[in-house]
XYZ file of C-alpha atoms in Angstrom:
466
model
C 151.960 -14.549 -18.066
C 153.950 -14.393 -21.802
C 153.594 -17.235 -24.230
C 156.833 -19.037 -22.932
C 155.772 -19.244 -19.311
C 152.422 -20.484 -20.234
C 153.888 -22.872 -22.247
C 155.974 -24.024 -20.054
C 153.753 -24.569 -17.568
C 151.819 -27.219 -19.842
C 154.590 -29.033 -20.535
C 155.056 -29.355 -17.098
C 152.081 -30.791 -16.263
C 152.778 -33.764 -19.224
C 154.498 -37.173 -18.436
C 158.378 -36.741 -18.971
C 158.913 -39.126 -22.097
C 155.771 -36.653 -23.465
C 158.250 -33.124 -22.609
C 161.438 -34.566 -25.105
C 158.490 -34.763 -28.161
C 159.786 -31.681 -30.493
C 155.647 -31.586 -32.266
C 154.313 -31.643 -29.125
C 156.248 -28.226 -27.928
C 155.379 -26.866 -31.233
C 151.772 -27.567 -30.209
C 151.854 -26.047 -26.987
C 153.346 -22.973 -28.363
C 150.715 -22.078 -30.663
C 148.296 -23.136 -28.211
C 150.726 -20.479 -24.978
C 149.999 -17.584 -28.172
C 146.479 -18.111 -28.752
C 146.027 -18.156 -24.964
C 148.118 -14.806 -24.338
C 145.695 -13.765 -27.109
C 142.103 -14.499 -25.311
C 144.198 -13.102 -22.080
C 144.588 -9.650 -23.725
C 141.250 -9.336 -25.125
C 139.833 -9.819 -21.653
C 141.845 -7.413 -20.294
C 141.120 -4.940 -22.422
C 137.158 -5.923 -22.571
C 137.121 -5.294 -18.397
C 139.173 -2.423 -18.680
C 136.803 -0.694 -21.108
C 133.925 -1.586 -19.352
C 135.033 -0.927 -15.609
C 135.555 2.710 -14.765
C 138.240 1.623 -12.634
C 140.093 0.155 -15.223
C 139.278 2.322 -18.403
C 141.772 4.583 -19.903
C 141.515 8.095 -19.422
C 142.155 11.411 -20.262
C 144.219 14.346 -19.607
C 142.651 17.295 -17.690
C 143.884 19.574 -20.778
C 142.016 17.662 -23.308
C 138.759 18.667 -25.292
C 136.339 17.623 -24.512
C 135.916 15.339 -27.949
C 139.027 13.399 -27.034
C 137.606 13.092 -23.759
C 134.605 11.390 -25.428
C 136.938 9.198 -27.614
C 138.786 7.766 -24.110
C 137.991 4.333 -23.257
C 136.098 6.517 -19.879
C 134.600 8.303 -22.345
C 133.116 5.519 -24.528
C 132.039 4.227 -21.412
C 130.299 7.205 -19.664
C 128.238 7.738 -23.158
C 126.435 4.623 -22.669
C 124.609 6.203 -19.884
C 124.537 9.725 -21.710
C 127.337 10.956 -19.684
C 130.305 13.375 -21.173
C 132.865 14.918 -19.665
C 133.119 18.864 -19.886
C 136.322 21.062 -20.377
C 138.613 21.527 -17.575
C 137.007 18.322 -15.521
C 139.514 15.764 -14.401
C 140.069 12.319 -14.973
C 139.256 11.190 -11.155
C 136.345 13.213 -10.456
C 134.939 12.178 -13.651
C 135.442 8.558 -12.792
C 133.394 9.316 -9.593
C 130.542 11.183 -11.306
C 130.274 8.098 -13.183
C 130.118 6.260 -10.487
C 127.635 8.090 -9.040
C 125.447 8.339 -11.942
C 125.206 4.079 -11.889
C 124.350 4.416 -8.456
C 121.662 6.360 -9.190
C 120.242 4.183 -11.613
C 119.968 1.644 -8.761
C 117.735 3.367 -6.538
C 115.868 5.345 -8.807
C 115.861 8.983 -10.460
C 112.717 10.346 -9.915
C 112.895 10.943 -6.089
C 113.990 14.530 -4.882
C 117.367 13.550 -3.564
C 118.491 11.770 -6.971
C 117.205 15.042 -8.925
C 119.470 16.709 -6.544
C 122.293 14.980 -7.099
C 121.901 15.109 -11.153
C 122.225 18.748 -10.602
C 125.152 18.473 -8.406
C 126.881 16.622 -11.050
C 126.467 19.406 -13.738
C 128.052 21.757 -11.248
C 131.222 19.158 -10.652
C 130.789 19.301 -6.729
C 133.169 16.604 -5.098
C 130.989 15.679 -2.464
C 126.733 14.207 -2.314
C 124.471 16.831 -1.866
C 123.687 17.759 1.821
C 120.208 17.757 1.329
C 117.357 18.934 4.026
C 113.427 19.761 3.842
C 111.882 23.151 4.346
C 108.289 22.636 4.718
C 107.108 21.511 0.794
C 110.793 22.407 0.005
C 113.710 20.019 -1.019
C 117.349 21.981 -0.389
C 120.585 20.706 -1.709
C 123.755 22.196 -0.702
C 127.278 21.607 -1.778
C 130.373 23.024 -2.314
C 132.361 23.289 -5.974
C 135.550 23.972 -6.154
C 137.333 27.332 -8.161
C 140.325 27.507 -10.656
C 141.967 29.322 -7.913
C 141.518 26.425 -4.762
C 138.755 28.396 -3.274
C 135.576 26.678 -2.692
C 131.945 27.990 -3.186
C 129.025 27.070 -1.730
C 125.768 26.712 -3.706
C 122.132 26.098 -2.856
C 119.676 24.835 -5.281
C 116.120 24.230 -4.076
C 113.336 21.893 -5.696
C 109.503 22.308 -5.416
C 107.311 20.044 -6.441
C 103.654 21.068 -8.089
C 104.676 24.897 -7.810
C 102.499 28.162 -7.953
C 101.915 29.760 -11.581
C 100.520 33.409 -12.298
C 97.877 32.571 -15.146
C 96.305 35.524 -17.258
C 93.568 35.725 -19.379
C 93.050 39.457 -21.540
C 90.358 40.187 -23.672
C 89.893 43.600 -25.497
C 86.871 44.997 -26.927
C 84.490 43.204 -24.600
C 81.331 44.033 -24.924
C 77.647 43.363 -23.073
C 76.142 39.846 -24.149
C 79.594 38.097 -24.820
C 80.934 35.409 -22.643
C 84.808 35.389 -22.022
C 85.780 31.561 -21.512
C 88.759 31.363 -18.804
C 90.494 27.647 -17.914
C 91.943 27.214 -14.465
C 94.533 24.386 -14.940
C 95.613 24.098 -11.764
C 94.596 21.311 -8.865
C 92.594 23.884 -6.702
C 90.107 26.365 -6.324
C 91.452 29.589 -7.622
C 90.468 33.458 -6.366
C 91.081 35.783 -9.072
C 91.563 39.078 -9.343
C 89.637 41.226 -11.611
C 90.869 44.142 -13.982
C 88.340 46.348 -16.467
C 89.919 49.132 -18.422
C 87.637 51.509 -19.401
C 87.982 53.123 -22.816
C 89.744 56.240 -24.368
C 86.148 58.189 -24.904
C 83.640 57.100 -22.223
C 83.800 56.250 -18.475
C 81.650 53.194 -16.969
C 79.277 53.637 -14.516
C 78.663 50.966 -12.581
C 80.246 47.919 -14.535
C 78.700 44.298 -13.274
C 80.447 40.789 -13.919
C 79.040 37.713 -13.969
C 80.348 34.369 -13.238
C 78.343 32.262 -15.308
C 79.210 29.016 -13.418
C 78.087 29.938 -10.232
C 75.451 33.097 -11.104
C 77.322 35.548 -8.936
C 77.341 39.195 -9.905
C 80.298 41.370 -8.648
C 79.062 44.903 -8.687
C 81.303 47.952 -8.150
C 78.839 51.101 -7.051
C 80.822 53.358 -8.876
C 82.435 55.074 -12.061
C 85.469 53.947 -13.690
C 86.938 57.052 -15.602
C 87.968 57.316 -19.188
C 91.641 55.417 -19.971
C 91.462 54.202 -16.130
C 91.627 50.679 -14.546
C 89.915 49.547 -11.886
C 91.020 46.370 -10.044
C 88.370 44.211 -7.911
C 90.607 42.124 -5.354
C 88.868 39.126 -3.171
C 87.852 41.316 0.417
C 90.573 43.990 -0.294
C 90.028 47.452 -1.460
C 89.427 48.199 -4.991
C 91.929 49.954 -6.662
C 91.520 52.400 -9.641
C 94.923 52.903 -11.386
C 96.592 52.040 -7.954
C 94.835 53.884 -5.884
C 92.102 52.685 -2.935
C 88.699 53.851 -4.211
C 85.585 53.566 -1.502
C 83.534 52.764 -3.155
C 81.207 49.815 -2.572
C 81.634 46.530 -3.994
C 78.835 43.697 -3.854
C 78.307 40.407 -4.388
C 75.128 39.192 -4.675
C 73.167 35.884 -6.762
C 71.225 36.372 -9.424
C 68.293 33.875 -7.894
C 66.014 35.828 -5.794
C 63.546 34.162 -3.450
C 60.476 35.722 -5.292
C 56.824 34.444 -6.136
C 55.961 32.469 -8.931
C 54.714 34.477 -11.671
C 55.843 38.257 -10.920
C 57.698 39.420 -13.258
C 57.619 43.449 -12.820
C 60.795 45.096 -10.902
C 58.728 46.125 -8.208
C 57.519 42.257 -7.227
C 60.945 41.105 -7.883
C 62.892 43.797 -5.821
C 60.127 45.176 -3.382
C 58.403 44.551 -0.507
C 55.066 43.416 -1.550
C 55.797 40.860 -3.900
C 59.162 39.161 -1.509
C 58.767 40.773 2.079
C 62.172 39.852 3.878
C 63.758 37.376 0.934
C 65.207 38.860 -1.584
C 68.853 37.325 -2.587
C 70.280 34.207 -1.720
C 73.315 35.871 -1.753
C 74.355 39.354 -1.217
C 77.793 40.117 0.504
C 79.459 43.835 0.699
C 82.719 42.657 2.169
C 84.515 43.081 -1.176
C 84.391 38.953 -2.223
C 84.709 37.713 -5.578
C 83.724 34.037 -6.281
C 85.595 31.697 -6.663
C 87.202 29.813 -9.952
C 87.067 26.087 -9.867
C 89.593 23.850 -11.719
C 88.294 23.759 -15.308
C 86.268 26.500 -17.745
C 84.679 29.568 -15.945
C 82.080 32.154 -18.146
C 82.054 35.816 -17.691
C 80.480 37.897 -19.042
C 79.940 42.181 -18.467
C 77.237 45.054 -18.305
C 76.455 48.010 -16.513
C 73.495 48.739 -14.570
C 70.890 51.513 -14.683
C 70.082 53.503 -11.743
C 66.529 51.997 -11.584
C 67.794 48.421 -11.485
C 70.843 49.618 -8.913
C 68.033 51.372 -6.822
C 66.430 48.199 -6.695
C 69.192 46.313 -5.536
C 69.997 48.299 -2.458
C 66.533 50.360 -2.146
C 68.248 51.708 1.634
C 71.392 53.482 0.377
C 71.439 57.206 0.105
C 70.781 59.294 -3.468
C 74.620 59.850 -3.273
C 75.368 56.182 -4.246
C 72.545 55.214 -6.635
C 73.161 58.678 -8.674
C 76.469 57.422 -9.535
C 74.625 54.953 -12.201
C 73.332 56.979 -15.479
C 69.359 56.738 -15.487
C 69.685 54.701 -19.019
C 73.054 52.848 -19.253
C 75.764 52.581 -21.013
C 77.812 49.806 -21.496
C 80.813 50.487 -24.000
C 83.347 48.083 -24.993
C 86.273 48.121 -21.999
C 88.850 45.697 -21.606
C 88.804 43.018 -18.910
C 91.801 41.187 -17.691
C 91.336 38.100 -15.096
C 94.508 37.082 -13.027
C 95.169 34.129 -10.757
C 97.546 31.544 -9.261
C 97.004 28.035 -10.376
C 99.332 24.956 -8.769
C 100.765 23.596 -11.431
C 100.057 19.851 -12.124
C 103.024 17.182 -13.131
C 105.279 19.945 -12.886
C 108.224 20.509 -10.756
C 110.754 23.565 -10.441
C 114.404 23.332 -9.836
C 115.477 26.945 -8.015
C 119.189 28.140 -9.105
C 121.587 30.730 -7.913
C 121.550 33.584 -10.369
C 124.841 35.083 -9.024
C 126.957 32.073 -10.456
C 127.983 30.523 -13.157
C 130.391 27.227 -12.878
C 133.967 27.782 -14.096
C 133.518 25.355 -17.227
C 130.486 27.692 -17.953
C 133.017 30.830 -18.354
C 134.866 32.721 -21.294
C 138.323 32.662 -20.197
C 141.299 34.897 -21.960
C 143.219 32.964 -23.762
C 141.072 29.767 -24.252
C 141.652 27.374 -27.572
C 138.304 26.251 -27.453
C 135.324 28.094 -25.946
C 132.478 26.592 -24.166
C 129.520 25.602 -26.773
C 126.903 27.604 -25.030
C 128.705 30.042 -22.610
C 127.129 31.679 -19.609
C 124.333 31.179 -17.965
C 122.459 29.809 -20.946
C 124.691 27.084 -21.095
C 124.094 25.799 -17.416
C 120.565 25.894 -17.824
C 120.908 23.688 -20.982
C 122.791 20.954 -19.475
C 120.622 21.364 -16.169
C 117.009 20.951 -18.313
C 119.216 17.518 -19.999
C 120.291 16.250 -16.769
C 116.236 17.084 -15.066
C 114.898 15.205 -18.678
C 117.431 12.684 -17.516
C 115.818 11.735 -14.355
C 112.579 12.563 -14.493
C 109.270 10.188 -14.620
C 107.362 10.479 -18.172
C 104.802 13.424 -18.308
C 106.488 15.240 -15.705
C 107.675 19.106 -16.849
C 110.955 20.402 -15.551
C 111.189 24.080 -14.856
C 114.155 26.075 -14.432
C 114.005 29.385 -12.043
C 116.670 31.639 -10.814
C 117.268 32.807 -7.267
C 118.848 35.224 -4.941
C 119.726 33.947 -1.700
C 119.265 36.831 0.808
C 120.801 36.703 4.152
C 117.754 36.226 7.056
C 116.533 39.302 9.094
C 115.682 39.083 12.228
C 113.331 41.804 14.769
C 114.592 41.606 17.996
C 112.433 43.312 20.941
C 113.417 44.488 23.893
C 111.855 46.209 27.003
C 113.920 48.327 29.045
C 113.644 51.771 30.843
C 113.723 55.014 28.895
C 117.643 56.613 28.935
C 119.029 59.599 27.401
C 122.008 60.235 27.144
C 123.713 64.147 26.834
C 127.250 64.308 25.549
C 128.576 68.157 25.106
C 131.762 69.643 23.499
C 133.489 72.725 23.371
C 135.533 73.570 20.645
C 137.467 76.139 22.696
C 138.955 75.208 26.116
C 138.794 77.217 28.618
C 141.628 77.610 31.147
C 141.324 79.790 34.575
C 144.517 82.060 35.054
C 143.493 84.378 37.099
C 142.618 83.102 41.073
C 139.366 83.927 42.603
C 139.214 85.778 45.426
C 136.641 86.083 48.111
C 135.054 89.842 47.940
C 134.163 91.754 51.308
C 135.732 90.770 55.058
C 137.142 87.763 55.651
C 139.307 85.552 58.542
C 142.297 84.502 57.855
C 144.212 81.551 60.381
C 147.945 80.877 59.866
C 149.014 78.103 62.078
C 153.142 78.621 63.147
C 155.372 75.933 64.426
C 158.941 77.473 66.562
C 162.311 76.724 65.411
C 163.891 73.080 66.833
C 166.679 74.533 68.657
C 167.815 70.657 70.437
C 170.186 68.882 69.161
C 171.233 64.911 68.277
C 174.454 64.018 69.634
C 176.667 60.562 70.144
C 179.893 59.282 70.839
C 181.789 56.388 69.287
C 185.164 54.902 68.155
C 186.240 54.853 64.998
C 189.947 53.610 63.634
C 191.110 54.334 66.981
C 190.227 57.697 67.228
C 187.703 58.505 69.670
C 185.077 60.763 69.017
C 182.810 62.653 71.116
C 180.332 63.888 70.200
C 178.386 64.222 66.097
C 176.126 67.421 65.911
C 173.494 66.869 63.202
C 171.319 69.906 62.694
């Protein structure tokens, strides 16, 4: 409504020997401009705060006068800016989105989902299912060329880390502090070089925590590693060794007061109780969540013969008769679940269009590639996530699925011959030595068809046909 037509209407509404007052129009004038006034600064207060109603942008823009829109202005207030080569509608409904969000919440796995969705522009809510522990989102996004791609991103929650804990130069008498961070019990797996001079006969680790020794009844050589896995093989520089590996406690059921090897170990001082623990299926004990001790020696062939006083000379010989225990290196390696931590899977094989060098651009992407998705996915997972909570970002390769189908059917073979040279029969065969011969002879026809008949008036006969 202008100035006139609102101030028209008011005089309207007066009494008519008010209307024919001249100061009285005057005053309803200024007050019809003042209104039209108020009337456009609430328009243009709901258009810039509606997304509906804001002014936007051309698709060609950069993205700084996309942020100086009215949309733009807008979508900053929620940390929200529009990339190159994104249009004004879908921009309006990422927006959207993105307040919706804020509704329900943005810590769940479907609104971290849909966060990531947005940074690759798709035009549709993530379809989003649940393999086992697993959250998949799919959706499509569309190309510069009208082709769409589909992309799945994946989202696990308290994920599996490799940990690793080296120490060089260990030598006997030192303890090696390792911290399991994780939520649950780990197994590790145990790696001792030896050194560039010396082999090690024998080695022995101790867990300190739990007073288990892992013994392996045999001799690492010079430069090599040997690798102690929980009830596997050991493995010296790859390969399966077969040699013995024990695990047996510390705490032997023994009298009080004997302190000589032979009461300790033999039969006289301990008949029949010996170790509280003593396993040869390969185990390794376990690493709780928290601090674990190690520490490593050799053993002696006196104190290995007392061990396992039943094995043959072959075995204990492999320990020298006074030890040796140079410095090796030892290497401890095990999966902890991470805690407060979740990891958001990616396809490695694309990169968004927005995210690509293209010839003939004015203005390049600020961090191109690869690089530059993962930098605006880690903002958008910061975004959403709850407070002490780490994002992680992985890459993937989606393989197609294999399937073994078996089948049980009768055995078949099958024969299939060629000749590259055909070979044609000219000449007839004929039958070699005495032979019968029948002819079978019909005699001439010597009867003949004959009619008569009139034709045109001309009587004939007879017709011979022969």
């Amino acid at each position: 409504m202008t100035p006139a037509q609102r101030t028209r209407r008011m005089l309207e509404l007066l009494p008519l020997f008010l209307q024919r007052g001249g100061n009285i129009r005057l005053i309803l004038e200024v007050l019809g401009q003042g209104f039209g006034e108020m009337e456009g600064g609430v328009t243009r207060l709901m258009r810039s705060r509606w997304h509906t109603l804001a002014l936007g942008f051309s698709e060609r823009d950069t993205p700084m006068r996309k942020a100086e829109s009215e949309l733009g202005r807008l979508a900053a207030l929620y940390g929200l800016y529009a990339s190159r080569d994104e249009r004004d509608d879908a921009f309006r409904r990422h927006l959207a989105a993105l307040v919706g969000l804020h509704r329900v919440g943005l810590t769940t796995a479907p609104a971290l989902l849909q966060l990531v969705a947005m940074v690759y522009l798709a035009e549709q809510t993530p379809e989003i299912s649940w393999e086992g522990q697993v959250a998949v989102g799919r959706f499509e996004v569309r190309e510069p060329d009208g082709s769409r791609r589909a992309v799945r991103v994946e989202l696990v929650d308290n994920p599996l880390s490799p940990a690793l804990a080296r120490f060089t130069g260990a030598k006997p008498g030192q303890w090696f502090v390792i911290n399991n961070a994780g939520l649950d019990t780990a197994m590790p797996e145990l790696s001792l070089t030896a050194p560039a001079d010396q082999d090690v006969a024998v080695p022995i680790l101790t867990h300190q925590e739990t007073g288990l020794n892992v013994i392996f009844v045999g001799v690492v050589p010079r430069k090599a590693t040997l690798t102690l896995r929980h009830q596997r093989v050991p493995l010296i520089d790859g390969t399966p060794s077969q040699a013995p590996v024990i695990l047996a406690s510390p705490t032997r059921f023994v009298a009080q007061g004997t302190l000589n090897t032979e009461s300790r170990f033999g039969e006289r001082g301990a008949p029949r109780a010996r170790f509280s623990v003593f396993d040869e299926q390969r185990s390794l004990p376990a690493m709780p969540p928290g601090e674990s001790r190690w520490s490593y020696d050799t053993l002696d062939r006196a104190t290995l013969q007392s061990y396992v006083p039943g094995w043959s000379a072959e075995l204990i010989n492999r320990a020298l008769t006074v030890k040796s225990s140079p410095p090796v290196e030892l290497a401890l390696r095990w999966t902890e679940v991470a805690a407060a931590t979740f990891v958001l899977r990616i396809p490695a094989d694309y990169v968004p269009p927005r995210y690509r060098l293209k010839a003939g651009d004015t203005e390049a992407p600020p961090v191109p590639g690869l690089p530059g998705l993962v930098r605006d996915l880690a903002r958008a997972l910061e975004y959403g996530r709850a407070a002490g909570v780490r994002p992680r970002i992985e890459f993937a390769l989606t393989l197609p699925p294999e399937a073994l189908a078996l089948a049980e059917s009768t055995a078949r073979i099958e024969t299939r011959q060629s000749f590259s040279e055909a070979l044609d029969v000219k000449d007839p065969i004929r039958a070699v030595g005495q032979a019968v011969e029948f002819k079978e002879t019909l005699p001439e026809m010597k009867e003949r068809l004959s009619w008569s008949g009139t034709f045109n008036a001309t009587r004939f006969n007879t017709s011979v046909f022969k």
